[in-house]
PDB file of C-alpha atoms and ligand atoms in Angstrom:
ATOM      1  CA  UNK A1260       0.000   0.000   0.000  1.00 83.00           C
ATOM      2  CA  UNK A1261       1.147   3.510  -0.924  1.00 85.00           C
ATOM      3  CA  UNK A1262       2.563   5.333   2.047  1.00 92.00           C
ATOM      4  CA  UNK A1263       1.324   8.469   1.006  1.00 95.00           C
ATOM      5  CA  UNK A1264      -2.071   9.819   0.741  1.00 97.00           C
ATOM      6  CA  UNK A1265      -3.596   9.653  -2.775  1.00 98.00           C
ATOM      7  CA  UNK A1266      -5.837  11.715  -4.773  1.00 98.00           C
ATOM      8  CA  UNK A1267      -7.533  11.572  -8.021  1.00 98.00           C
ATOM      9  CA  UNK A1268      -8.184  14.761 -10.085  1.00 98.00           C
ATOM     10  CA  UNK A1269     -10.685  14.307 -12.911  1.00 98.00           C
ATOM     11  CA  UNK A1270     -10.305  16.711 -15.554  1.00 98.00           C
ATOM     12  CA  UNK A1271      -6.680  17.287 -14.104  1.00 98.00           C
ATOM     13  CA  UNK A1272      -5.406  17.875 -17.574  1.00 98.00           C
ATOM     14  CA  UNK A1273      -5.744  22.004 -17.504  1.00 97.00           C
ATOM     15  CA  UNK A1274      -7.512  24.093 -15.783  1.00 98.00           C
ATOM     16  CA  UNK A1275      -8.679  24.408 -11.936  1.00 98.00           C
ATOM     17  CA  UNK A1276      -7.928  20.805 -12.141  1.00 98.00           C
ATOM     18  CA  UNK A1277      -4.530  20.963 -12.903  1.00 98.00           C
ATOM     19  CA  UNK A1278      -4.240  23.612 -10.461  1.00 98.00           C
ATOM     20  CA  UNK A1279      -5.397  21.421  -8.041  1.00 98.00           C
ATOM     21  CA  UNK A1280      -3.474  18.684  -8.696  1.00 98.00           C
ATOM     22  CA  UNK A1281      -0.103  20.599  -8.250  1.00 98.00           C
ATOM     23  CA  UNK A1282      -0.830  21.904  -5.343  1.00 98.00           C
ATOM     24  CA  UNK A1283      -2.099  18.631  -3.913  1.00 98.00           C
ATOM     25  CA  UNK A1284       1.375  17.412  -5.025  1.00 98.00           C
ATOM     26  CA  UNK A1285       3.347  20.139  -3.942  1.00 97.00           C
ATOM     27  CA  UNK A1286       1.550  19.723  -0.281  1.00 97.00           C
ATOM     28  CA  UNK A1287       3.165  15.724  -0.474  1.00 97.00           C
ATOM     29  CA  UNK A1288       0.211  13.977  -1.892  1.00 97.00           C
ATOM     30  CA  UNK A1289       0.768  11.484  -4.611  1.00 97.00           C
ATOM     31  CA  UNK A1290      -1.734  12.560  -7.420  1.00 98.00           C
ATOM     32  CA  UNK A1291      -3.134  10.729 -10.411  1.00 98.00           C
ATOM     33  CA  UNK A1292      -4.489  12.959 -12.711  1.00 98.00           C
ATOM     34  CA  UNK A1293      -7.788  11.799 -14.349  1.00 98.00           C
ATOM     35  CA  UNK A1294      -7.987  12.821 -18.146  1.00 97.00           C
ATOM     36  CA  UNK A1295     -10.144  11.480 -21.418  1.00 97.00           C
ATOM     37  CA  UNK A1296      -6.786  11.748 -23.321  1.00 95.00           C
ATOM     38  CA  UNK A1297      -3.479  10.537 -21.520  1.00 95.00           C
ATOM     39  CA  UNK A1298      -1.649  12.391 -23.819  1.00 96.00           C
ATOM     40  CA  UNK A1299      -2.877  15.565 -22.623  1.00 96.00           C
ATOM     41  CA  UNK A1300      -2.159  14.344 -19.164  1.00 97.00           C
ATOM     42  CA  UNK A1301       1.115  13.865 -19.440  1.00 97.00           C
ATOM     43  CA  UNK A1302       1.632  17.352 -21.180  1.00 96.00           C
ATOM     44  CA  UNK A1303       0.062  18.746 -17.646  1.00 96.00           C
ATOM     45  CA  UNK A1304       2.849  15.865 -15.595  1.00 96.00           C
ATOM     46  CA  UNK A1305       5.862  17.118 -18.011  1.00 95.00           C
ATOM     47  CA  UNK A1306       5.008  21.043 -16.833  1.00 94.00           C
ATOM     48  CA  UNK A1307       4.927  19.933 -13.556  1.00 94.00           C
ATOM     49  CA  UNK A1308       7.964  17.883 -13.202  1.00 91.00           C
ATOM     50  CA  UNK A1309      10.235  21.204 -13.879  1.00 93.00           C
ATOM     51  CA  UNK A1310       8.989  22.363 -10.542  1.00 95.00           C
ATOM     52  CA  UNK A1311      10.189  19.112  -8.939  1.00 94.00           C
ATOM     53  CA  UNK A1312       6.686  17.346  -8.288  1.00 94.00           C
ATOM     54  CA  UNK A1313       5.759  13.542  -9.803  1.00 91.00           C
ATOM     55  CA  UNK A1314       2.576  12.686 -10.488  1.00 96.00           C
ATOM     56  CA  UNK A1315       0.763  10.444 -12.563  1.00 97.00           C
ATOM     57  CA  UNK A1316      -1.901   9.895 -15.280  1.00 98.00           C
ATOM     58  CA  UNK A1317      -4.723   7.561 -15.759  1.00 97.00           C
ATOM     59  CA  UNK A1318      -7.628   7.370 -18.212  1.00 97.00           C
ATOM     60  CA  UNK A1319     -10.489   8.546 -17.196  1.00 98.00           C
ATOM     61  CA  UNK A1320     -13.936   9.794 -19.292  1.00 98.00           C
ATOM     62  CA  UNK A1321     -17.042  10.695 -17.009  1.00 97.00           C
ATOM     63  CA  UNK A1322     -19.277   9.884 -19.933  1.00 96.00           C
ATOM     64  CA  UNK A1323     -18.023   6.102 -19.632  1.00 97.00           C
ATOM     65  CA  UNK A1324     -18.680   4.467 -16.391  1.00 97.00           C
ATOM     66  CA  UNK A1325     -16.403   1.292 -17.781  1.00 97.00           C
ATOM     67  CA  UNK A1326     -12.963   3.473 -17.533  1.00 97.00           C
ATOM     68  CA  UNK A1327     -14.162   4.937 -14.006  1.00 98.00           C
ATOM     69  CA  UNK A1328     -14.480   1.109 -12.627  1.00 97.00           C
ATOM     70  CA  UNK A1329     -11.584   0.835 -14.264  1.00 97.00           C
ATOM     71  CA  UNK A1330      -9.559   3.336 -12.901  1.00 97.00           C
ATOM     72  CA  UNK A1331     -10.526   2.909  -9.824  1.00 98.00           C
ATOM     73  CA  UNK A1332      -9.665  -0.903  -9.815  1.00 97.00           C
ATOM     74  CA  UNK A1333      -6.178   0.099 -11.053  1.00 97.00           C
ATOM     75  CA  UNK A1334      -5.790   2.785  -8.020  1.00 97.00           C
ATOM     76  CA  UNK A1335      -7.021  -0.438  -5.666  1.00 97.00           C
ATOM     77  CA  UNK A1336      -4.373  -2.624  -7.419  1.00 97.00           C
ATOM     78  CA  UNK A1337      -1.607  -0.118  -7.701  1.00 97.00           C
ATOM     79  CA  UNK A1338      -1.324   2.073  -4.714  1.00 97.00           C
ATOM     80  CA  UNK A1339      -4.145  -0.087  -2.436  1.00 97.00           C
ATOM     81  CA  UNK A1340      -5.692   3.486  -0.878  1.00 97.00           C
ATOM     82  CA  UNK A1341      -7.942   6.496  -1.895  1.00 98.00           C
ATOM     83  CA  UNK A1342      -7.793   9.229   0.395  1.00 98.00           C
ATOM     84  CA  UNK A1343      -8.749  11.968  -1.793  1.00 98.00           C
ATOM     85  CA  UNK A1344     -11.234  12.414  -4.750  1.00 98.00           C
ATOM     86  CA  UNK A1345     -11.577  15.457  -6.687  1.00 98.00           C
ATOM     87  CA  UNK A1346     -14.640  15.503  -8.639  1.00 98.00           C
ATOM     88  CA  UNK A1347     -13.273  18.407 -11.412  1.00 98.00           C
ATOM     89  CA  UNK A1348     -14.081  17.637 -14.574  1.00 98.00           C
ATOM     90  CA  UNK A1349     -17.156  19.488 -15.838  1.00 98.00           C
ATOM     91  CA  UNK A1350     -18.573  21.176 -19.507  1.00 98.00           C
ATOM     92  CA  UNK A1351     -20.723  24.448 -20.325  1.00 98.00           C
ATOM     93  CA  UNK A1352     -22.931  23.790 -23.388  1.00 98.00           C
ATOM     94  CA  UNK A1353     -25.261  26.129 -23.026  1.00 98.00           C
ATOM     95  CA  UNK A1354     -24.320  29.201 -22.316  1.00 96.00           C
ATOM     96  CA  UNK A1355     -26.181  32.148 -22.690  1.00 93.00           C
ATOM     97  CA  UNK A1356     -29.054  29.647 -24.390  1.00 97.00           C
ATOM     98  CA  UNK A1357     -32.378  30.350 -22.406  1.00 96.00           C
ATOM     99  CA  UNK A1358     -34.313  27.472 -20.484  1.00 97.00           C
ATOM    100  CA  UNK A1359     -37.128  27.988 -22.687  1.00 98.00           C
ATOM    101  CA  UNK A1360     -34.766  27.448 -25.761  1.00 98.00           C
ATOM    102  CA  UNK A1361     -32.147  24.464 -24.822  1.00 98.00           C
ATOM    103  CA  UNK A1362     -32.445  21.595 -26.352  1.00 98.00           C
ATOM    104  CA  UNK A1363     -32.784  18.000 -24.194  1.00 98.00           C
ATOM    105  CA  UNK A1364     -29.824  16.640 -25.354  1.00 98.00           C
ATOM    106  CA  UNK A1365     -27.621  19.010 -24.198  1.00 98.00           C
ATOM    107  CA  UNK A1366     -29.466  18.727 -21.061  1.00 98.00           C
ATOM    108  CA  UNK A1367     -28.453  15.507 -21.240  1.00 98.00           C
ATOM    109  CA  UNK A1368     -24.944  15.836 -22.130  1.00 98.00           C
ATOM    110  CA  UNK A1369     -24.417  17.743 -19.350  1.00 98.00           C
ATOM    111  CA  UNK A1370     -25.639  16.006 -16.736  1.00 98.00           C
ATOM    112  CA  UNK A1371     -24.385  13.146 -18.029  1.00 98.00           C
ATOM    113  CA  UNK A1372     -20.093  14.524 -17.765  1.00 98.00           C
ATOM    114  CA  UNK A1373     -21.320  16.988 -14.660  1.00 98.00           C
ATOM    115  CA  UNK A1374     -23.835  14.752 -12.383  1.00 98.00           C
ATOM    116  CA  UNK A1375     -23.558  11.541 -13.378  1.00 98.00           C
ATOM    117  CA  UNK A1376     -19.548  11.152 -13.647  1.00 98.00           C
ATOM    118  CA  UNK A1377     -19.241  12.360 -10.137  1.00 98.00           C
ATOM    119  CA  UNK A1378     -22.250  10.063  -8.996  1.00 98.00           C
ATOM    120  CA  UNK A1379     -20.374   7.172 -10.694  1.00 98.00           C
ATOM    121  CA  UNK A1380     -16.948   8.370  -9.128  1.00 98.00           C
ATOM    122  CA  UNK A1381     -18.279   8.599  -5.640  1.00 98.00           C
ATOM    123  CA  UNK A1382     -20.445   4.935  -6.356  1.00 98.00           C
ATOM    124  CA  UNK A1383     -17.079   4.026  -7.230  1.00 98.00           C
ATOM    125  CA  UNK A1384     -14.389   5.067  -4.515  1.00 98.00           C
ATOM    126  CA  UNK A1385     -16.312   4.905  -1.973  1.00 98.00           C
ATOM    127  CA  UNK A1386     -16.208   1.117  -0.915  1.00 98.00           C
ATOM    128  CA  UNK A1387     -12.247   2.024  -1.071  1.00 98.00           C
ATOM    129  CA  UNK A1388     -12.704   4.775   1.771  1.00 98.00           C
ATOM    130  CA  UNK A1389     -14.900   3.308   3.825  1.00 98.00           C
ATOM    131  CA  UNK A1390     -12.076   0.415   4.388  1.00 97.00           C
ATOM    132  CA  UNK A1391      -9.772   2.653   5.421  1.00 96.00           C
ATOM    133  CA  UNK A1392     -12.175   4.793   7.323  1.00 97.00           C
ATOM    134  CA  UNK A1393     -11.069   8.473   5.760  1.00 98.00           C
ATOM    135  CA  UNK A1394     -12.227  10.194   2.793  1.00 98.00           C
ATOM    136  CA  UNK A1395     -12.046  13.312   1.298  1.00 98.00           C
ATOM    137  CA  UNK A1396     -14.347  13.920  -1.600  1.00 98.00           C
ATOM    138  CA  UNK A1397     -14.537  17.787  -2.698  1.00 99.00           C
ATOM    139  CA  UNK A1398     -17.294  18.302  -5.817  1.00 98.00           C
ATOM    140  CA  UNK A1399     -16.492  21.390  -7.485  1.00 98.00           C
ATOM    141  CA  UNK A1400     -20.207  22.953  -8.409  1.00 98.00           C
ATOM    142  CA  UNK A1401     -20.911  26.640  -8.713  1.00 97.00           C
ATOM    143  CA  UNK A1402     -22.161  29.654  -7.578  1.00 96.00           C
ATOM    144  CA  UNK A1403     -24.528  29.474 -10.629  1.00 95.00           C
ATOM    145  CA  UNK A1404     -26.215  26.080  -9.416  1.00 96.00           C
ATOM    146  CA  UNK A1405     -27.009  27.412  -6.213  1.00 96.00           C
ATOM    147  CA  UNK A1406     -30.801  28.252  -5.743  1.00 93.00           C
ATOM    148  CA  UNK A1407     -29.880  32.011  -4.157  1.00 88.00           C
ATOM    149  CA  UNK A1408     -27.898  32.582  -7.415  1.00 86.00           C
ATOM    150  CA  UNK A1409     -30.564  31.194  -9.783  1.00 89.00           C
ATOM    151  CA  UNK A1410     -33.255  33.377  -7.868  1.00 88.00           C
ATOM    152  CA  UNK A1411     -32.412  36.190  -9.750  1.00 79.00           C
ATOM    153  CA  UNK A1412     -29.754  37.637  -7.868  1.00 74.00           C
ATOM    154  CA  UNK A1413     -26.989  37.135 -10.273  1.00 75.00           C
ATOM    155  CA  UNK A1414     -28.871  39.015 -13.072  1.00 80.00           C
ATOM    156  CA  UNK A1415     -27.852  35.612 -15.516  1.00 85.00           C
ATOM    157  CA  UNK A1416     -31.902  34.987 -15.407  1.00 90.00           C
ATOM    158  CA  UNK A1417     -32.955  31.921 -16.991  1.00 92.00           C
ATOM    159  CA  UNK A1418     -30.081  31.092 -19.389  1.00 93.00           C
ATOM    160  CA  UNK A1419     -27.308  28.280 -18.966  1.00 96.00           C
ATOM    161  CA  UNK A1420     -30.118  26.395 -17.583  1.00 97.00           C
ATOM    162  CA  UNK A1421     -28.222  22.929 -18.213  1.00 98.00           C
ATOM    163  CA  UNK A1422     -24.861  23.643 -16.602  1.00 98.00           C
ATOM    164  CA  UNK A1423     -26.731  25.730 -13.750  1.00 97.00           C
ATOM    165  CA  UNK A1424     -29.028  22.167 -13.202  1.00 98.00           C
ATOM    166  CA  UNK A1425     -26.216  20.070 -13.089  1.00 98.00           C
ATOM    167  CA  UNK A1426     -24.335  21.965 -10.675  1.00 98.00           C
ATOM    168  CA  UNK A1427     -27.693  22.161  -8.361  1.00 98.00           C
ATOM    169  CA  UNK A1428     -27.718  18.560  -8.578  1.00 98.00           C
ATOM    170  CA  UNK A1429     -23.819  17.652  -7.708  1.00 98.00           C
ATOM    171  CA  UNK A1430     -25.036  20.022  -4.605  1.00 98.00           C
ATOM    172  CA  UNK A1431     -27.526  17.962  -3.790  1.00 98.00           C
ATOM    173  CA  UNK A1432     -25.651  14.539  -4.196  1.00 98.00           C
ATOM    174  CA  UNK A1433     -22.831  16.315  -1.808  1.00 98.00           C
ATOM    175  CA  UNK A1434     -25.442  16.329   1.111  1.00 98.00           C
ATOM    176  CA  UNK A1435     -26.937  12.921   0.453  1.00 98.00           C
ATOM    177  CA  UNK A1436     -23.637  11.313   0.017  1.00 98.00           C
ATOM    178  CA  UNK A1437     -22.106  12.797   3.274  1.00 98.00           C
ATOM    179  CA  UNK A1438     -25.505  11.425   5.023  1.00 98.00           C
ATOM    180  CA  UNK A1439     -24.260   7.960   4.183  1.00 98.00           C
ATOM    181  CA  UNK A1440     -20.286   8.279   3.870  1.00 98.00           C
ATOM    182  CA  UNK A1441     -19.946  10.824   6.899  1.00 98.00           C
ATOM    183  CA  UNK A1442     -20.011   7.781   9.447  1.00 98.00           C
ATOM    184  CA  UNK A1443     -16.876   6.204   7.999  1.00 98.00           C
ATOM    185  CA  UNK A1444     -14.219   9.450   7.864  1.00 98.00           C
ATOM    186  CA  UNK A1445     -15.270  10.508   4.684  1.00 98.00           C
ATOM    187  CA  UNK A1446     -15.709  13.853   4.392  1.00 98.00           C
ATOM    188  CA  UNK A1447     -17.465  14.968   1.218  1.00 98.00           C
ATOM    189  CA  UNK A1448     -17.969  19.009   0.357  1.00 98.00           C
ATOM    190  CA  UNK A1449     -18.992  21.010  -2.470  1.00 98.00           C
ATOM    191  CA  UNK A1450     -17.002  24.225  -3.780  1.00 98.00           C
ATOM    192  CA  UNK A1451     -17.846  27.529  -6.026  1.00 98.00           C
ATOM    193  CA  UNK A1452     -14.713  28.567  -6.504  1.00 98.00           C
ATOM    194  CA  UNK A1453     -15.681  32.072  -8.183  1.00 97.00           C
ATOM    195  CA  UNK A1454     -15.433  32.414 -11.774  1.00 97.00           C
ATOM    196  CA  UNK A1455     -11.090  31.575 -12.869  1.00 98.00           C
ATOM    197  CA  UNK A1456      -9.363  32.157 -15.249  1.00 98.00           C
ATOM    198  CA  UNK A1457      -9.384  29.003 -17.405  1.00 98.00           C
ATOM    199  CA  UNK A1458     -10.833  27.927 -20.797  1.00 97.00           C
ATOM    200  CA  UNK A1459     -14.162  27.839 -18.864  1.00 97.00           C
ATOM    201  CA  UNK A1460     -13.781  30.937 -17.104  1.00 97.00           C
ATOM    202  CA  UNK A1461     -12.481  33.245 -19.365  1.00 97.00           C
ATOM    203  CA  UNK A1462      -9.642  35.498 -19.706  1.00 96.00           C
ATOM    204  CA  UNK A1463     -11.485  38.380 -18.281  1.00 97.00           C
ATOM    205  CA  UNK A1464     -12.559  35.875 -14.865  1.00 97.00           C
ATOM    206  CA  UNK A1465     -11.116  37.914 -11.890  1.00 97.00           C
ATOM    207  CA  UNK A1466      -9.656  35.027  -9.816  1.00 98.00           C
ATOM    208  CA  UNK A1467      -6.501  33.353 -10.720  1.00 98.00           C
ATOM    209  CA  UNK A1468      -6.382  29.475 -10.847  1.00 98.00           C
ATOM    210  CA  UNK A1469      -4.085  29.216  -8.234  1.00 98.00           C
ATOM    211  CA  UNK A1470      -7.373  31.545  -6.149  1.00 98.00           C
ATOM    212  CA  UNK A1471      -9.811  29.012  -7.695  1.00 98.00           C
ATOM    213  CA  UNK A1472      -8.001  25.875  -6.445  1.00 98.00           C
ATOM    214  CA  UNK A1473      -7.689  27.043  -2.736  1.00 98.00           C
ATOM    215  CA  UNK A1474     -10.925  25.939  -1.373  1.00 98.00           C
ATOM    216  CA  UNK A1475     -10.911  22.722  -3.058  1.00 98.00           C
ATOM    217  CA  UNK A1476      -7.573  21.493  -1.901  1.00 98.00           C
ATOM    218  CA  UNK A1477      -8.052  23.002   1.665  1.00 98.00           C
ATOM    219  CA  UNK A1478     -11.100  20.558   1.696  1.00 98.00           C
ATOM    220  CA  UNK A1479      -9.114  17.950   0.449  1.00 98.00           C
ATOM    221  CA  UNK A1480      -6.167  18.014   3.173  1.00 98.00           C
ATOM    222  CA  UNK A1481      -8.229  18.708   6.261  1.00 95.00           C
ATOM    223  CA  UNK A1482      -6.904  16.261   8.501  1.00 92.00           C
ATOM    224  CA  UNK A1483      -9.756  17.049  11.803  1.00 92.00           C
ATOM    225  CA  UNK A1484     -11.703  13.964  12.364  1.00 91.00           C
ATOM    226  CA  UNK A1485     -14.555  16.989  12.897  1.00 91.00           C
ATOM    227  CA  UNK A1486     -13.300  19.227   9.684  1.00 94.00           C
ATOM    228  CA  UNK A1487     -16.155  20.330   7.042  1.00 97.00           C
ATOM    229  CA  UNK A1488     -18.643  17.800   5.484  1.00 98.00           C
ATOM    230  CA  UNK A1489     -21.969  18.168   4.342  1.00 98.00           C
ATOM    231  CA  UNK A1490     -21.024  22.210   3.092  1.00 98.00           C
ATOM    232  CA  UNK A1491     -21.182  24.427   0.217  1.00 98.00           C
ATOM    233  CA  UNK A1492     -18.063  26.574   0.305  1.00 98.00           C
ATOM    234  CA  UNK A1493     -16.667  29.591  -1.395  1.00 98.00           C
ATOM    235  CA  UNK A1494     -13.162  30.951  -0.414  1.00 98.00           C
ATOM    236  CA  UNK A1495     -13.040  28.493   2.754  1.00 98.00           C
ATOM    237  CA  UNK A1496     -15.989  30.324   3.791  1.00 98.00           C
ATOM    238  CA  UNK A1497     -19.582  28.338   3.942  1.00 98.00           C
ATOM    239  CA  UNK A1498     -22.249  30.032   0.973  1.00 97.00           C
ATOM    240  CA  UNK A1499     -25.983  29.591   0.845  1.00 95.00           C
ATOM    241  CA  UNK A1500     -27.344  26.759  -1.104  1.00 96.00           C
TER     242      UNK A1500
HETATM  243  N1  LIG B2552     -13.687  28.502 -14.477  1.00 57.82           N
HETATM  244  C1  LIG B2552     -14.691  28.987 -13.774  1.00 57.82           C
HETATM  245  O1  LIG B2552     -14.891  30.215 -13.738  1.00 57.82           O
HETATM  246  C2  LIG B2552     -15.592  28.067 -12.976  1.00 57.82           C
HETATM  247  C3  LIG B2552     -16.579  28.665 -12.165  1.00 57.82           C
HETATM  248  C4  LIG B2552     -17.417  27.849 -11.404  1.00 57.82           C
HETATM  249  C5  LIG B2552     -17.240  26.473 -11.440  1.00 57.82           C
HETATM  250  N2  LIG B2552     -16.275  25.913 -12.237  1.00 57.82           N
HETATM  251  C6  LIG B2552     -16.154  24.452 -12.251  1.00 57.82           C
HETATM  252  O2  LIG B2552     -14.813  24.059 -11.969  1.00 57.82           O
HETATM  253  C7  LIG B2552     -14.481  22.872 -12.698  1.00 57.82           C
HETATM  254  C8  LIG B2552     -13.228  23.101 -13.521  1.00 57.82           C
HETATM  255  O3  LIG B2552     -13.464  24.184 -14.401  1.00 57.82           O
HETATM  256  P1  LIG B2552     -12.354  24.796 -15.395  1.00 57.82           P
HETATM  257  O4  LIG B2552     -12.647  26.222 -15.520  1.00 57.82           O
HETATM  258  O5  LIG B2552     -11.011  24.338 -14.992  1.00 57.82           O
HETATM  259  O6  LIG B2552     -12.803  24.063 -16.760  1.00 57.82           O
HETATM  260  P2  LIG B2552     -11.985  23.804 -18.108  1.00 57.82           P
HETATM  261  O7  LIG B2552     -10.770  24.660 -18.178  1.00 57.82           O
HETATM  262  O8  LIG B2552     -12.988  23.887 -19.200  1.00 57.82           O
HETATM  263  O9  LIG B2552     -11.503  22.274 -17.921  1.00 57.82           O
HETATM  264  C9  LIG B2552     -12.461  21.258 -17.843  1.00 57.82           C
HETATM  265  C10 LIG B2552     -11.769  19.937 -17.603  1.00 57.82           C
HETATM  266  O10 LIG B2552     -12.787  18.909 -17.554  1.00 57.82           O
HETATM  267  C11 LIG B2552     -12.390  17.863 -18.430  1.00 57.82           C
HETATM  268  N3  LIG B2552     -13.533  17.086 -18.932  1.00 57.82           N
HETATM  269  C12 LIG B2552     -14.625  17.539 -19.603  1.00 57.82           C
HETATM  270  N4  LIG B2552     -15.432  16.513 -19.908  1.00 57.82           N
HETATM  271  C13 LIG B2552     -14.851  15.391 -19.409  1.00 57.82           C
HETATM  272  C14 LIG B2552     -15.190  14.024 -19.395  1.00 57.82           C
HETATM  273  N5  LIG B2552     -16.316  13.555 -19.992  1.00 57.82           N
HETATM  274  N6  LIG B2552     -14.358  13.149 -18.786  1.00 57.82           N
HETATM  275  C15 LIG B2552     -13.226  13.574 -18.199  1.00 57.82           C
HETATM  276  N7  LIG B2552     -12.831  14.861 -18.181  1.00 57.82           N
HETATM  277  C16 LIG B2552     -13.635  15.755 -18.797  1.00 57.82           C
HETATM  278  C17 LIG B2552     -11.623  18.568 -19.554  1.00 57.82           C
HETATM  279  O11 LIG B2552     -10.873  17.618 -20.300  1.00 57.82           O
HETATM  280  P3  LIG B2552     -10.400  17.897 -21.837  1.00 57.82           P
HETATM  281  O12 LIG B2552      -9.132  18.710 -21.756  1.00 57.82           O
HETATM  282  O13 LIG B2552     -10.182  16.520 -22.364  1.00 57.82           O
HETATM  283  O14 LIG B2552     -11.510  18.630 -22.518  1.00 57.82           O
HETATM  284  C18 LIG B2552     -10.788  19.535 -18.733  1.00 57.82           C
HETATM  285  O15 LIG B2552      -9.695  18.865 -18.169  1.00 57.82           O
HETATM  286  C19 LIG B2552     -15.718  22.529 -13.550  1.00 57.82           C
HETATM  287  O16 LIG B2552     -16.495  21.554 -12.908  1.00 57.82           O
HETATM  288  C20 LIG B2552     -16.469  23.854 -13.611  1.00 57.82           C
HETATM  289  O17 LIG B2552     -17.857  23.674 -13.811  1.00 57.82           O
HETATM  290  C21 LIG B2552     -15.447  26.689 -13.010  1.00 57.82           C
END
């Protein structure tokens, strides 16, 4: 069994994600990053090697629940431990498209890569926590899933319906999950982390990556037996629902 505490990253490839993963690495984690093309992947691992951190890459696509059993039986094999899940990965299809106007398969499509990979990911890893009684499972939503922000407050009124759904949904799998994992040191926690500077984001997005990954990996590496679980959290600080 590994020695050191490991933790996936899906979507670890660029982005938040990637962010993520080097600073899990940098804190002494050993990190697998979780990407539909490997090749990608190890474009991210070669960046990060000139700063002295190793990590490594494994297959992963959220739309195909074979390579998450997969990976995860590989993890089991290979290093014998999970201690940390990052549940990254996630698409925008639609938007600026209104809810009156999107069409149900990109509905579809996105809950399929942004609910139903992390449902399968936590369905996964979770047998693997529970036998070593600790778990640390961070599901990065958004702001824009939240029901405050879809009530009008953040001006965005009915458009990006899809992504805004799926992100409402991971919320609500957060607090049912940590109702059942909770018992057995797994601590499971959703994150906005304000709108980054990434593909996604934008260039224009005021927070830097490195800003975007804090909360997420501050989750991840909270050692208390009593740290977070069951929360919604924005710059380690807990947000409305
Ligand atoms: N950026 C923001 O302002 C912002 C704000 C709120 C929430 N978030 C959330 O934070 C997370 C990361 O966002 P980001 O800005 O870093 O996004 P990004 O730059 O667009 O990167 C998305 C990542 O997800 C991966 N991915 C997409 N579909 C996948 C699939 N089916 N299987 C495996 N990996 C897949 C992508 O892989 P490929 O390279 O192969 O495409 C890429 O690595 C997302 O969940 C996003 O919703 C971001």
């Amino acid at each position: 069994m590994s020695s050191k505490r490991v933790a996936l990253v899906t979507g670890g490839n660029r982005g938040i994600g990637k962010e993520i993963a080097r600073q899990l690495a940098h804190k002494g984690l050993h990190v697998i990053i979780g990407c539909r093309s490997e090749e990608k992947g190890w474009q991210a691992v070669s960046e990060l090697r000139s700063e002295g951190v190793e990590l490594e890459v494994q297959a992963v696509d959220l739309q195909d629940p074979g390579s998450i059993d997969a990976v995860v039986y590989r993890i089991r094999q290979e290093h014998g431990r999970l201690d940390v899940l990052i549940n990254n990965a996630g698409i925008i299809l639609d938007r600026g498209v209104s809810v009156l106007d999107v069409e149900e398969g990109v509905m579809k499509e996105t809950l399929e890569t942004n609910f139903f990979g992390p449902l399968r990911m936590i369905q996964a890893v979770v047998p693997l926590m529970k036998e070593q009684g600790y778990g640390r499972i961070v599901n990065m939503s958004s702001g824009l899933g939240s029901f405050q922000g879809m009530q009008g407050l953040l001006g965005l009124k009915g458009s990006s319906s899809a992504y805004r759904i799926s992100k409402t949904m991971l919320n609500a799998l957060t607090v049912l999950v940590d109702q059942e994992a909770a018992a057995y040191g797994i601590q499971t926690n959703a994150v906005c982390p304000g709108r980054v500077q990434t593909d996604m984001g934008g260039t224009d997005a005021p927070h830097s990556v490195a800003e975007g990954a804090d909360t997420a990996v501050w989750l991840a590496t909270a050692e208390e037996e009593d740290g977070p679980t069951g929360g919604y959290f924005r710059e380690r600080r807990a947000i409305s629902w």
